Amino acid sequence: PSSNPAGIYLYGCQKEMVFYNTISVSSSSASAGGYGLHIHNGNALAEGSAFIINNFISLSSNAEVVAFGILLRNSPDRKIYSNTINISGSNSLSQSFRAWESSENFSAHNNIFANHAGGHAFSSDAAINFTSDYNDLYTSGSMLTPDYSTLDQWQTATSKDQHSISVVPGFISNDDLHIDHACADLNGAGKITLTGNPKIDFCMGRDIDLEVRDAASPDIGADEYTYISEKKDFLTYGFNDQTGDAIINTDEHTISAEVEYGTDLSSLVAMFAISENASVAIGMETQTSGVTVNDFTSPVVYTVTAEDGTEQDWTVTVTCALNDSTGILAYSLDEQTGTADIDANNHTIEIEVPFNTDLTQLVAGFVLSTGASASVDGVSQESDVTVNDFTSPAIYTVTAENGTEQEWTITVTKTPNAENDILSFSFAEQSSEATIDAGNHSIEIQVVYGTDLTSLVASFTISEGAAISIEGISQESGVSINDFNTPVTYTIISQTNNSQEWIVSVTADEEVAFHEMTDLEFEIHPNPASNYVYIKSNLNMTDVLNIELIDITGCPQVMYRSCLYGDQVITMELSDGLADGLYFIKIKTAKRIFMQRIIIK
């Protein structure tokens, strides 16, 4: 070590040839730099007469002043071919190659100019009067050259080094500048142009170890080496049934892949690409892309072996996608008369239940796609548990395992009603409830004395969905007028088109006198009445009367307490809520009770 060392220092040389040297320089001074090859004030006399070929130059310095790998100082016309220069340490002012002062018209081809100390890789005072290409220009610092931080900027601004690269060279060590066999970037990236000078061309065609270079694609730098890859990566990975690109994490050496829902993970064939000349195995079994079958129900560990024999484990995890199916696969009701009709294309279900089923309180049993859930109007549905009203179609929202939603329309219909019965029958004039004989399909009903049987309006109910007619004329409850002097035959036709005849017989009550008095009489009118009843007596003295309107069951509907004088008229107002039918007016004095039938309609 020296305070300001130089590996080779040439002063005033004109036709120097610097070949096959290994130069290692280390400065011992904190304030000094160092020189690998320093050519000072050298006039080459003519272009092509001075050559620097196949040299290893390593420089290690922590100096605070400039350190140089190769320095041309006022020395033009040099040919610098296939050299390897490396600076290590922490000298940010260092320069792997420097052409200073009037060092123009030089050529720098096929060299490695590497600066691991943070300084420049390449520097030239000459702006354009030189050629430079097929080099590796690398710095660990922020500026590749004094004015440009990246190779792209340098190439764009100067048009120099259009085929050059900027990569870490991969030396065996800072002092041994042979290229490690695993450096792919420098391999075959150079170019040699022979000069016609046998001595020069001999050196150009062999490396620092006198190994023959590849004439077409030599390696950059002084060392021609055999590339043996250390790469052991998965470049691509996938399955036929995967849902998207696999995620390859080269830092963690993991791969994540998702396949379609329902894929059998126990028997999958992976398709992959790995680093050049690498091999891959699971355990002891060699893996072949697109051929080897493996079980991925749990993560699988691949071992990738690089060309140089180093290994790397990769963990591959395969998962199934969540189910996107929103199907209702089965549907039933305890009351159903047959199998539900499930239309998976239109997302509808139709199901039939007996006619007399209460549609407001039905519990469905169903089977959904795996992982799916169902709701109706936001209420979660549970098979064989949840009660719903099916008087109108119910909308099920089926949510798949992956969140996809689909609406299904469930329509429940009743079977046609086969019944053809008269369930109730009445007249406003009746004096008692009708007798309905469902076995003989007959009805008997009695009306008050004096009723006109030729013009009666019946109120009735019949089996749901049935039609009713007399001699082909449709009947409407409370509207249709018929003659009941003789029994009337109604025809009831059910929804299933079954016909049944019903015979209705109407009879009138006999006249009954409740009380008769010659010295006391009441006049009641109108009869039938609608809104009012007027009561008048021939009493000629004051008497207190209790007057009641009573229905045929004996239940009072209206009560009056009043005094009646001779020729006085009492007005009884009838409520709008009174049903049409037969009533009695009951008049009670202190000594007697009088009753009179009246029809209200």
Coordinates of C-alpha atoms in Angstrom, one line a residue:
P1 CA 0.0 0.0 0.0
S2 CA 1.1 3.6 -0.7
S3 CA -0.3 7.0 0.2
N4 CA -0.8 7.7 -3.6
P5 CA -0.3 4.4 -5.4
A6 CA -0.4 3.6 -9.1
G7 CA -0.4 0.1 -10.6
I8 CA 1.1 1.2 -13.9
Y9 CA 2.2 4.8 -14.6
L10 CA 3.3 5.6 -18.2
Y11 CA 4.6 9.1 -19.1
G12 CA 5.3 10.3 -22.6
C13 CA 4.7 7.0 -24.3
Q14 CA 3.7 6.9 -27.9
K15 CA 2.9 3.3 -28.9
E16 CA 2.4 1.5 -25.7
M17 CA 0.6 -1.9 -25.6
V18 CA -0.8 -2.8 -22.1
F19 CA -1.9 -6.5 -22.3
Y20 CA -2.8 -9.2 -19.8
N21 CA -2.1 -7.4 -16.6
T22 CA -3.7 -8.0 -13.2
I23 CA -3.4 -4.8 -11.2
S24 CA -4.6 -4.4 -7.6
V25 CA -4.2 -1.0 -5.9
S26 CA -5.0 0.0 -2.3
S27 CA -4.4 3.4 -0.8
S28 CA -3.2 3.7 2.8
S29 CA -3.9 7.4 3.2
A30 CA -7.2 8.9 4.2
S31 CA -6.5 11.9 2.0
A32 CA -5.1 10.2 -1.1
G33 CA -6.5 8.4 -4.0
G34 CA -4.9 5.9 -6.3
Y35 CA -4.4 4.9 -9.9
G36 CA -4.8 1.5 -11.6
L37 CA -3.4 2.5 -15.0
H38 CA -2.2 6.1 -15.5
I39 CA -1.1 7.3 -18.9
H40 CA 0.2 10.8 -18.8
N41 CA 1.2 13.1 -21.8
G42 CA 1.2 10.2 -24.2
N43 CA 1.1 11.0 -27.9
A44 CA 0.2 7.9 -29.8
L45 CA 1.5 9.4 -33.0
A46 CA -1.3 7.7 -35.1
E47 CA -4.7 6.2 -34.4
G48 CA -4.5 2.5 -33.7
S49 CA -0.9 2.5 -32.4
A50 CA -1.6 2.3 -28.6
F51 CA -3.7 -0.5 -27.1
I52 CA -5.0 -1.4 -23.6
I53 CA -6.4 -5.0 -23.8
N54 CA -7.3 -7.8 -21.4
N55 CA -6.4 -6.2 -18.1
F56 CA -7.9 -6.8 -14.6
I57 CA -7.7 -3.5 -12.6
S58 CA -9.0 -3.4 -9.0
L59 CA -8.8 -0.4 -6.8
S60 CA -9.8 -0.1 -3.1
S61 CA -9.7 3.2 -1.5
N62 CA -11.6 5.3 1.1
A63 CA -9.7 8.4 0.1
E64 CA -11.5 11.8 -0.1
V65 CA -9.8 12.6 -3.4
V66 CA -10.2 11.2 -6.8
A67 CA -9.3 7.6 -7.4
F68 CA -9.0 6.2 -11.0
G69 CA -9.2 2.8 -12.6
I70 CA -7.9 3.9 -16.0
L71 CA -6.8 7.6 -16.3
L72 CA -5.9 9.0 -19.7
R73 CA -4.4 12.5 -19.1
N74 CA -3.5 14.5 -22.2
S75 CA -3.2 11.1 -24.0
P76 CA -5.4 10.8 -27.1
D77 CA -5.8 8.0 -29.7
R78 CA -6.0 5.0 -27.2
K79 CA -7.8 1.8 -27.9
I80 CA -9.3 0.4 -24.7
Y81 CA -10.7 -3.1 -25.4
S82 CA -11.9 -6.0 -23.2
N83 CA -10.7 -4.7 -19.8
T84 CA -12.3 -5.2 -16.4
I85 CA -12.0 -2.4 -13.9
N86 CA -13.5 -2.4 -10.4
I87 CA -13.4 0.2 -7.6
S88 CA -14.5 -0.8 -4.1
G89 CA -14.6 1.1 -0.9
S90 CA -16.5 4.4 -0.3
N91 CA -14.8 7.0 -2.5
S92 CA -17.7 8.8 -4.1
L93 CA -15.2 10.9 -6.1
S94 CA -13.6 7.9 -7.7
Q95 CA -13.9 7.1 -11.5
S96 CA -13.5 3.7 -13.1
F97 CA -12.5 5.3 -16.4
R98 CA -11.5 8.9 -17.0
A99 CA -10.3 10.7 -20.1
W100 CA -8.8 14.0 -19.0
E101 CA -7.6 17.2 -20.6
S102 CA -6.8 16.5 -24.3
S103 CA -7.4 12.8 -24.3
E104 CA -9.6 12.6 -27.4
N105 CA -10.2 10.2 -30.2
F106 CA -10.1 7.2 -28.0
S107 CA -12.2 4.0 -28.3
A108 CA -13.7 2.1 -25.4
H109 CA -15.3 -1.2 -26.4
N110 CA -16.2 -4.4 -24.5
N111 CA -15.0 -3.2 -21.1
I112 CA -16.4 -3.5 -17.6
F113 CA -16.2 -0.1 -15.9
A114 CA -17.7 -0.9 -12.4
N115 CA -17.6 1.5 -9.5
H116 CA -18.8 0.0 -6.2
A117 CA -17.5 3.0 -4.2
G118 CA -20.3 5.3 -5.3
G119 CA -18.4 7.4 -7.9
H120 CA -18.6 7.6 -11.7
A121 CA -18.3 4.6 -14.0
F122 CA -17.3 6.7 -17.0
S123 CA -16.1 10.3 -17.5
S124 CA -14.6 12.1 -20.5
D125 CA -13.7 15.7 -21.0
A126 CA -14.1 15.2 -24.7
A127 CA -17.7 15.7 -25.6
I128 CA -18.0 13.8 -28.9
N129 CA -14.5 13.0 -30.2
F130 CA -14.5 9.3 -29.0
T131 CA -16.4 6.1 -29.5
S132 CA -17.8 3.9 -26.7
D133 CA -20.1 0.8 -26.9
Y134 CA -20.7 -2.8 -25.8
N135 CA -19.5 -1.8 -22.3
D136 CA -20.9 -2.5 -18.8
L137 CA -21.2 0.8 -17.1
Y138 CA -22.1 0.4 -13.4
T139 CA -22.0 2.6 -10.3
S140 CA -23.4 2.1 -6.9
G141 CA -23.8 5.8 -6.6
S142 CA -26.4 8.3 -7.9
M143 CA -24.5 9.5 -11.0
L144 CA -23.3 7.0 -13.7
T145 CA -21.3 9.8 -15.4
P146 CA -20.7 13.4 -14.2
D147 CA -23.9 14.7 -15.9
Y148 CA -26.2 11.6 -16.2
S149 CA -27.6 9.4 -13.5
T150 CA -28.7 6.5 -15.7
L151 CA -27.5 4.7 -18.8
D152 CA -30.7 5.7 -20.7
Q153 CA -30.0 9.4 -20.1
W154 CA -26.4 9.0 -21.2
Q155 CA -27.4 7.1 -24.4
T156 CA -30.2 9.6 -25.3
A157 CA -28.0 12.7 -24.7
T158 CA -24.8 11.4 -26.4
S159 CA -25.8 8.6 -28.7
K160 CA -22.9 6.7 -27.1
D161 CA -23.0 3.1 -25.7
Q162 CA -26.2 2.2 -27.6
H163 CA -25.4 -1.6 -27.0
S164 CA -24.0 -1.1 -23.6
I165 CA -25.6 -2.3 -20.3
S166 CA -25.5 -1.3 -16.7
V167 CA -25.5 -4.3 -14.3
V168 CA -23.6 -5.5 -11.3
P169 CA -20.8 -7.6 -12.9
G170 CA -20.8 -10.4 -10.4
F171 CA -17.1 -10.7 -9.7
I172 CA -15.9 -13.6 -7.7
S173 CA -14.5 -11.0 -5.3
N174 CA -13.3 -7.4 -5.2
D175 CA -9.8 -8.6 -6.0
D176 CA -10.6 -11.6 -8.3
L177 CA -12.3 -10.0 -11.3
H178 CA -13.2 -13.3 -13.0
I179 CA -16.9 -13.4 -13.6
D180 CA -18.9 -15.7 -11.5
H181 CA -20.5 -18.3 -13.7
A182 CA -24.0 -17.1 -12.7
C183 CA -23.8 -13.7 -14.3
A184 CA -26.2 -13.9 -17.3
D185 CA -26.2 -10.3 -18.3
L186 CA -22.6 -10.1 -19.5
N187 CA -22.7 -13.4 -21.2
G188 CA -22.5 -13.0 -25.0
A189 CA -23.3 -9.3 -24.7
G190 CA -20.0 -8.0 -26.3
K191 CA -18.6 -7.5 -29.7
I192 CA -15.1 -7.7 -31.2
T193 CA -13.9 -5.9 -34.3
L194 CA -10.6 -7.3 -35.5
T195 CA -7.9 -4.8 -36.6
G196 CA -5.9 -6.9 -39.1
N197 CA -2.8 -6.7 -36.9
P198 CA -2.1 -10.3 -36.0
K199 CA -0.6 -9.5 -32.6
I200 CA -3.5 -7.2 -31.7
D201 CA -6.1 -9.6 -33.1
F202 CA -4.6 -12.5 -31.2
C203 CA -5.2 -10.6 -27.9
M204 CA -8.6 -9.6 -29.0
G205 CA -9.6 -13.2 -29.7
R206 CA -8.4 -14.5 -26.3
D207 CA -9.3 -13.4 -22.8
I208 CA -7.0 -12.7 -19.9
D209 CA -6.5 -16.4 -19.3
L210 CA -5.8 -16.9 -23.0
E211 CA -9.1 -18.7 -23.4
V212 CA -10.6 -18.3 -26.9
R213 CA -13.4 -15.8 -27.0
D214 CA -16.7 -16.4 -28.9
A215 CA -16.0 -14.5 -32.1
A216 CA -19.7 -13.6 -32.7
S217 CA -20.9 -12.9 -29.2
P218 CA -18.0 -12.6 -26.7
D219 CA -18.5 -11.9 -23.0
I220 CA -18.1 -8.2 -21.9
G221 CA -14.8 -7.7 -20.0
A222 CA -11.4 -9.4 -19.8
D223 CA -12.8 -12.8 -18.8
E224 CA -14.6 -15.1 -21.2
Y225 CA -16.5 -17.4 -19.0
T226 CA -19.0 -20.3 -19.3
Y227 CA -22.4 -19.2 -18.0
I228 CA -23.9 -21.6 -15.5
S229 CA -27.2 -20.3 -14.2
E230 CA -27.9 -20.0 -10.5
K231 CA -31.5 -19.0 -11.2
K232 CA -34.1 -21.2 -9.7
D233 CA -37.4 -19.4 -10.1
F234 CA -40.9 -20.2 -11.3
L235 CA -41.5 -17.9 -14.3
T236 CA -45.1 -18.9 -15.0
Y237 CA -47.5 -21.2 -13.2
G238 CA -51.2 -22.1 -13.7
F239 CA -53.9 -24.7 -14.2
N240 CA -56.5 -25.2 -16.9
D241 CA -59.4 -24.5 -14.4
Q242 CA -57.9 -21.5 -12.7
T243 CA -60.0 -18.3 -12.3
G244 CA -57.1 -15.8 -12.9
D245 CA -53.4 -15.5 -13.1
A246 CA -51.4 -17.2 -10.3
I247 CA -49.6 -14.8 -7.9
I248 CA -45.9 -15.6 -8.0
N249 CA -44.0 -14.0 -5.1
T250 CA -40.3 -14.1 -6.0
D251 CA -39.2 -12.7 -2.6
E252 CA -41.1 -15.2 -0.5
H253 CA -40.9 -18.0 -3.0
T254 CA -44.6 -18.6 -2.9
I255 CA -47.3 -19.1 -5.5
S256 CA -51.0 -18.7 -4.9
A257 CA -53.5 -19.9 -7.4
E258 CA -57.3 -20.1 -7.4
V259 CA -59.3 -22.7 -9.5
E260 CA -63.0 -22.8 -10.3
Y261 CA -65.4 -23.8 -7.6
G262 CA -65.9 -27.6 -7.4
T263 CA -62.4 -28.4 -8.9
D264 CA -61.0 -31.6 -7.5
L265 CA -57.8 -30.4 -5.7
S266 CA -56.6 -33.9 -5.2
S267 CA -55.8 -34.5 -8.8
L268 CA -54.4 -31.4 -10.6
V269 CA -51.9 -31.0 -13.3
A270 CA -49.9 -27.7 -13.2
M271 CA -48.4 -26.0 -16.2
F272 CA -45.3 -24.0 -15.5
A273 CA -42.0 -22.5 -16.7
I274 CA -38.9 -22.3 -14.6
S275 CA -35.5 -20.7 -15.0
E276 CA -33.3 -21.8 -17.9
N277 CA -31.5 -25.1 -17.4
A278 CA -33.2 -25.6 -13.9
S279 CA -35.1 -28.7 -12.8
V280 CA -38.0 -29.1 -10.4
A281 CA -39.2 -31.9 -8.1
I282 CA -41.7 -32.6 -5.3
G283 CA -39.8 -34.8 -2.9
M284 CA -38.1 -37.3 -5.1
E285 CA -40.5 -37.0 -8.0
T286 CA -39.4 -35.0 -11.0
Q287 CA -42.1 -32.6 -12.2
T288 CA -43.1 -32.2 -15.8
S289 CA -45.2 -29.2 -16.9
G290 CA -48.6 -30.2 -18.1
V291 CA -48.1 -33.9 -17.2
T292 CA -47.4 -34.6 -13.5
V293 CA -50.5 -35.0 -11.3
N294 CA -50.4 -33.8 -7.7
D295 CA -52.7 -33.4 -4.7
F296 CA -53.2 -29.7 -3.8
T297 CA -55.7 -30.2 -0.9
S298 CA -52.9 -28.8 1.2
P299 CA -49.9 -26.6 0.2
V300 CA -47.3 -28.3 -2.0
V301 CA -43.6 -27.7 -1.8
Y302 CA -41.6 -27.7 -5.0
T303 CA -37.8 -27.8 -5.0
V304 CA -36.2 -25.9 -7.9
T305 CA -32.6 -26.8 -8.6
A306 CA -30.5 -24.3 -10.6
E307 CA -28.0 -25.2 -13.2
D308 CA -25.2 -24.6 -10.7
G309 CA -26.8 -27.1 -8.3
T310 CA -28.2 -24.6 -5.8
E311 CA -31.8 -25.2 -4.6
Q312 CA -34.8 -23.2 -3.7
D313 CA -38.1 -24.4 -2.1
W314 CA -41.3 -22.9 -3.4
T315 CA -44.6 -23.3 -1.6
V316 CA -47.7 -23.5 -3.9
T317 CA -51.1 -23.0 -2.3
V318 CA -54.2 -23.7 -4.4
T319 CA -57.7 -22.7 -3.3
C320 CA -61.1 -23.2 -4.9
A321 CA -63.1 -20.1 -5.8
L322 CA -66.3 -19.4 -3.8
N323 CA -69.4 -20.8 -5.3
D324 CA -71.2 -18.4 -7.6
S325 CA -74.3 -20.5 -8.0
T326 CA -77.6 -19.0 -6.9
G327 CA -79.8 -22.0 -7.5
I328 CA -82.8 -23.4 -5.7
L329 CA -82.2 -27.1 -6.3
A330 CA -85.3 -28.5 -4.6
Y331 CA -88.5 -27.1 -3.2
S332 CA -91.5 -28.6 -1.4
L333 CA -94.5 -28.0 0.9
D334 CA -96.0 -30.5 3.2
E335 CA -99.4 -29.7 1.6
Q336 CA -98.3 -30.0 -2.1
T337 CA -100.3 -32.3 -4.4
G338 CA -97.3 -33.0 -6.7
T339 CA -93.6 -32.2 -7.4
A340 CA -92.7 -28.5 -7.7
D341 CA -91.9 -27.3 -11.2
I342 CA -88.5 -25.6 -10.9
D343 CA -87.5 -23.5 -14.0
A344 CA -83.8 -22.8 -13.5
N345 CA -83.6 -20.6 -16.6
N346 CA -86.4 -18.2 -15.7
H347 CA -85.7 -18.6 -11.9
T348 CA -89.3 -19.5 -11.1
I349 CA -91.0 -22.3 -9.1
E350 CA -94.6 -23.3 -9.4
I351 CA -96.2 -25.6 -6.8
E352 CA -99.8 -26.7 -6.2
V353 CA -101.6 -27.4 -2.9
P354 CA -105.1 -28.6 -2.1
F355 CA -107.9 -26.2 -2.5
N356 CA -108.7 -25.7 1.2
T357 CA -105.0 -24.9 2.1
D358 CA -104.4 -21.8 4.1
L359 CA -101.8 -20.0 1.9
T360 CA -101.0 -17.4 4.6
Q361 CA -99.1 -19.9 6.9
L362 CA -97.0 -22.2 4.8
V363 CA -93.6 -23.6 5.6
A364 CA -91.3 -24.6 2.7
G365 CA -88.5 -27.1 2.6
F366 CA -85.8 -26.3 0.1
V367 CA -82.2 -27.0 -1.0
L368 CA -79.9 -24.2 -2.2
S369 CA -76.6 -24.2 -4.1
T370 CA -73.7 -25.1 -1.8
G371 CA -72.8 -22.1 0.4
A372 CA -75.8 -20.0 -0.7
S373 CA -78.5 -18.4 1.6
A374 CA -82.0 -17.2 0.9
S375 CA -84.2 -14.3 2.2
V376 CA -87.7 -13.0 1.6
D377 CA -88.2 -9.3 2.0
G378 CA -85.0 -9.2 4.0
V379 CA -86.0 -12.1 6.3
S380 CA -83.6 -15.0 6.3
Q381 CA -85.2 -18.2 5.3
E382 CA -84.6 -21.6 7.0
S383 CA -85.8 -24.7 5.3
D384 CA -88.7 -26.5 7.1
V385 CA -88.8 -23.6 9.6
T386 CA -89.7 -20.2 8.2
V387 CA -93.4 -19.4 7.7
N388 CA -94.5 -17.3 4.7
D389 CA -97.7 -15.9 3.1
F390 CA -98.1 -17.3 -0.4
T391 CA -101.5 -15.6 -1.2
S392 CA -99.4 -13.8 -3.8
P393 CA -96.1 -14.9 -5.4
A394 CA -93.2 -14.8 -2.9
I395 CA -89.8 -13.4 -4.1
Y396 CA -86.8 -15.3 -2.7
T397 CA -83.4 -13.6 -3.0
V398 CA -80.7 -16.3 -3.2
T399 CA -77.2 -15.1 -2.3
A400 CA -74.4 -17.2 -3.6
E401 CA -71.3 -18.0 -1.5
N402 CA -69.4 -15.3 -3.4
G403 CA -72.1 -12.7 -2.8
T404 CA -73.8 -13.0 -6.2
E405 CA -77.6 -12.5 -5.9
Q406 CA -80.5 -13.9 -7.9
E407 CA -84.3 -13.5 -7.4
W408 CA -86.6 -16.5 -7.6
T409 CA -90.4 -16.2 -7.9
I410 CA -92.4 -18.8 -6.0
T411 CA -96.0 -19.2 -7.0
V412 CA -98.3 -21.4 -5.0
T413 CA -101.7 -22.3 -6.5
K414 CA -104.6 -24.2 -5.1
T415 CA -106.2 -27.2 -6.9
P416 CA -109.6 -26.4 -8.5
N417 CA -112.5 -26.7 -6.0
A418 CA -114.6 -29.8 -6.6
E419 CA -117.3 -28.6 -4.1
N420 CA -120.7 -27.4 -5.4
D421 CA -122.7 -26.6 -2.3
I422 CA -125.0 -23.8 -1.1
L423 CA -123.4 -22.8 2.2
S424 CA -126.0 -20.2 3.4
F425 CA -129.4 -19.0 2.2
S426 CA -131.7 -16.3 3.5
F427 CA -134.5 -13.7 2.7
A428 CA -135.1 -10.4 4.3
E429 CA -138.6 -11.6 4.9
Q430 CA -137.8 -14.9 6.6
S431 CA -139.2 -15.6 10.0
S432 CA -136.6 -18.2 10.9
E433 CA -133.3 -19.5 9.7
A434 CA -133.2 -21.7 6.6
T435 CA -132.8 -25.5 7.0
I436 CA -130.0 -26.6 4.7
D437 CA -129.8 -30.4 4.0
A438 CA -126.4 -30.9 2.5
G439 CA -127.0 -34.6 2.1
N440 CA -130.2 -34.2 0.0
H441 CA -129.1 -30.9 -1.5
S442 CA -132.3 -29.2 -0.4
I443 CA -133.2 -26.0 1.5
E444 CA -136.4 -25.1 3.4
I445 CA -137.1 -21.6 4.5
Q446 CA -140.1 -19.9 6.1
V447 CA -141.1 -16.2 5.6
V448 CA -143.5 -14.0 7.5
Y449 CA -147.2 -14.0 6.9
G450 CA -148.3 -12.0 3.9
T451 CA -144.9 -12.1 2.1
D452 CA -145.2 -12.0 -1.7
L453 CA -143.5 -15.3 -2.8
T454 CA -143.6 -14.4 -6.4
S455 CA -140.9 -11.7 -6.0
L456 CA -138.3 -12.7 -3.5
V457 CA -134.5 -11.8 -3.5
A458 CA -132.3 -14.5 -1.9
S459 CA -129.0 -13.8 -0.3
F460 CA -126.7 -16.8 -0.4
T461 CA -123.1 -18.1 -0.3
I462 CA -121.8 -21.1 -2.3
S463 CA -118.6 -23.1 -2.6
E464 CA -115.6 -21.0 -3.5
G465 CA -115.1 -20.7 -7.2
A466 CA -118.4 -22.3 -8.1
A467 CA -121.1 -20.8 -10.4
I468 CA -124.9 -20.7 -9.6
S469 CA -127.8 -20.5 -12.0
I470 CA -131.6 -21.2 -12.3
E471 CA -132.6 -22.6 -15.7
G472 CA -129.4 -21.3 -17.2
I473 CA -129.8 -17.8 -15.7
S474 CA -126.8 -16.8 -13.5
Q475 CA -127.8 -15.8 -10.0
E476 CA -126.4 -12.9 -7.9
S477 CA -126.8 -12.9 -4.2
G478 CA -129.0 -10.1 -2.9
V479 CA -129.9 -9.0 -6.4
S480 CA -131.6 -11.7 -8.5
I481 CA -135.5 -11.9 -8.1
N482 CA -137.3 -15.2 -8.4
D483 CA -140.7 -16.7 -7.9
F484 CA -140.8 -19.1 -5.0
N485 CA -144.5 -20.0 -5.1
T486 CA -143.2 -23.5 -6.1
P487 CA -139.8 -25.0 -5.2
V488 CA -137.0 -23.5 -7.2
T489 CA -134.1 -25.6 -8.5
Y490 CA -130.6 -24.0 -8.3
T491 CA -127.7 -25.5 -10.4
I492 CA -124.3 -25.3 -8.8
I493 CA -121.2 -26.0 -11.0
S494 CA -117.9 -26.4 -9.2
Q495 CA -114.4 -25.3 -10.5
T496 CA -113.9 -28.8 -11.6
N497 CA -117.1 -28.5 -13.7
N498 CA -119.1 -30.9 -11.5
S499 CA -122.8 -30.0 -11.4
Q500 CA -125.2 -30.3 -8.5
E501 CA -128.9 -29.3 -8.3
W502 CA -130.3 -27.8 -5.1
I503 CA -134.1 -27.5 -4.4
V504 CA -135.2 -24.5 -2.4
S505 CA -138.7 -24.6 -0.9
V506 CA -140.3 -21.4 0.7
T507 CA -143.4 -21.3 2.9
A508 CA -145.2 -18.4 4.6
D509 CA -146.2 -18.2 8.3
E510 CA -149.9 -18.3 9.3
E511 CA -151.4 -15.1 10.6
V512 CA -151.3 -15.0 14.5
A513 CA -153.1 -12.4 16.6
F514 CA -151.2 -11.5 19.8
H515 CA -153.9 -9.3 21.5
E516 CA -157.2 -7.9 20.5
M517 CA -158.9 -4.9 22.3
T518 CA -161.9 -2.9 21.2
D519 CA -161.1 0.1 23.3
L520 CA -157.4 0.4 22.6
E521 CA -155.7 0.2 19.2
F522 CA -152.3 1.0 17.7
E523 CA -151.6 1.8 14.1
I524 CA -148.0 1.0 12.9
H525 CA -146.8 2.1 9.4
P526 CA -145.1 1.8 7.0
N527 CA -144.6 -2.0 6.9
P528 CA -142.2 -2.9 5.4
A529 CA -140.1 0.0 6.7
S530 CA -136.7 1.4 5.8
N531 CA -135.8 4.5 7.8
Y532 CA -138.7 5.3 10.1
V533 CA -141.7 3.6 11.8
Y534 CA -144.7 5.7 12.9
I535 CA -146.8 4.6 15.9
K536 CA -150.2 6.1 16.6
S537 CA -152.9 5.2 19.2
N538 CA -156.5 6.1 19.9
L539 CA -155.7 6.5 23.6
N540 CA -157.6 9.6 25.0
M541 CA -155.7 9.7 28.3
T542 CA -152.0 9.9 29.3
D543 CA -150.3 6.6 29.5
V544 CA -146.5 5.7 29.8
L545 CA -145.3 3.3 27.0
N546 CA -142.2 1.2 26.6
I547 CA -141.6 0.6 22.9
E548 CA -138.9 -2.0 21.7
L549 CA -137.8 -3.1 18.2
I550 CA -136.9 -6.8 18.6
D551 CA -135.2 -9.2 16.1
I552 CA -136.5 -12.7 15.5
T553 CA -134.0 -14.1 18.1
G554 CA -135.7 -11.9 20.8
C555 CA -132.8 -9.5 21.1
P556 CA -133.9 -5.8 21.5
Q557 CA -132.4 -3.6 18.8
V558 CA -134.0 -0.3 19.7
M559 CA -135.8 0.9 22.9
Y560 CA -138.0 3.9 23.4
R561 CA -139.7 5.2 26.6
S562 CA -142.4 7.7 25.9
C563 CA -145.8 9.1 26.8
L564 CA -148.5 8.7 24.2
Y565 CA -151.6 11.0 24.1
G566 CA -154.7 10.7 22.1
D567 CA -154.1 11.2 18.4
Q568 CA -150.3 11.6 19.0
V569 CA -147.8 9.9 16.6
I570 CA -144.5 8.5 17.9
T571 CA -141.6 8.4 15.3
M572 CA -139.1 5.5 15.7
E573 CA -135.9 6.2 13.7
L574 CA -134.2 3.0 12.4
S575 CA -130.5 2.6 12.5
D576 CA -128.5 2.2 9.2
G577 CA -126.7 -0.8 10.8
L578 CA -129.9 -2.9 11.1
A579 CA -129.9 -6.0 8.9
D580 CA -132.8 -6.6 6.5
G581 CA -135.3 -9.1 7.8
L582 CA -138.2 -9.8 10.1
Y583 CA -138.6 -7.8 13.4
F584 CA -141.2 -7.3 16.1
I585 CA -142.4 -4.0 17.7
K586 CA -143.3 -4.6 21.3
I587 CA -145.4 -2.0 23.1
K588 CA -145.8 -2.3 26.9
T589 CA -148.3 -0.3 29.0
A590 CA -148.9 -0.5 32.7
K591 CA -151.6 -3.2 32.1
R592 CA -151.0 -4.9 28.7
I593 CA -148.3 -5.9 26.2
F594 CA -148.9 -5.6 22.4
M595 CA -146.7 -7.0 19.6
Q596 CA -146.7 -6.5 15.9
R597 CA -144.6 -8.0 13.1
I598 CA -142.6 -5.6 10.8
I599 CA -140.3 -6.1 7.9
I600 CA -137.2 -3.9 7.6
K601 CA -135.4 -3.7 4.3

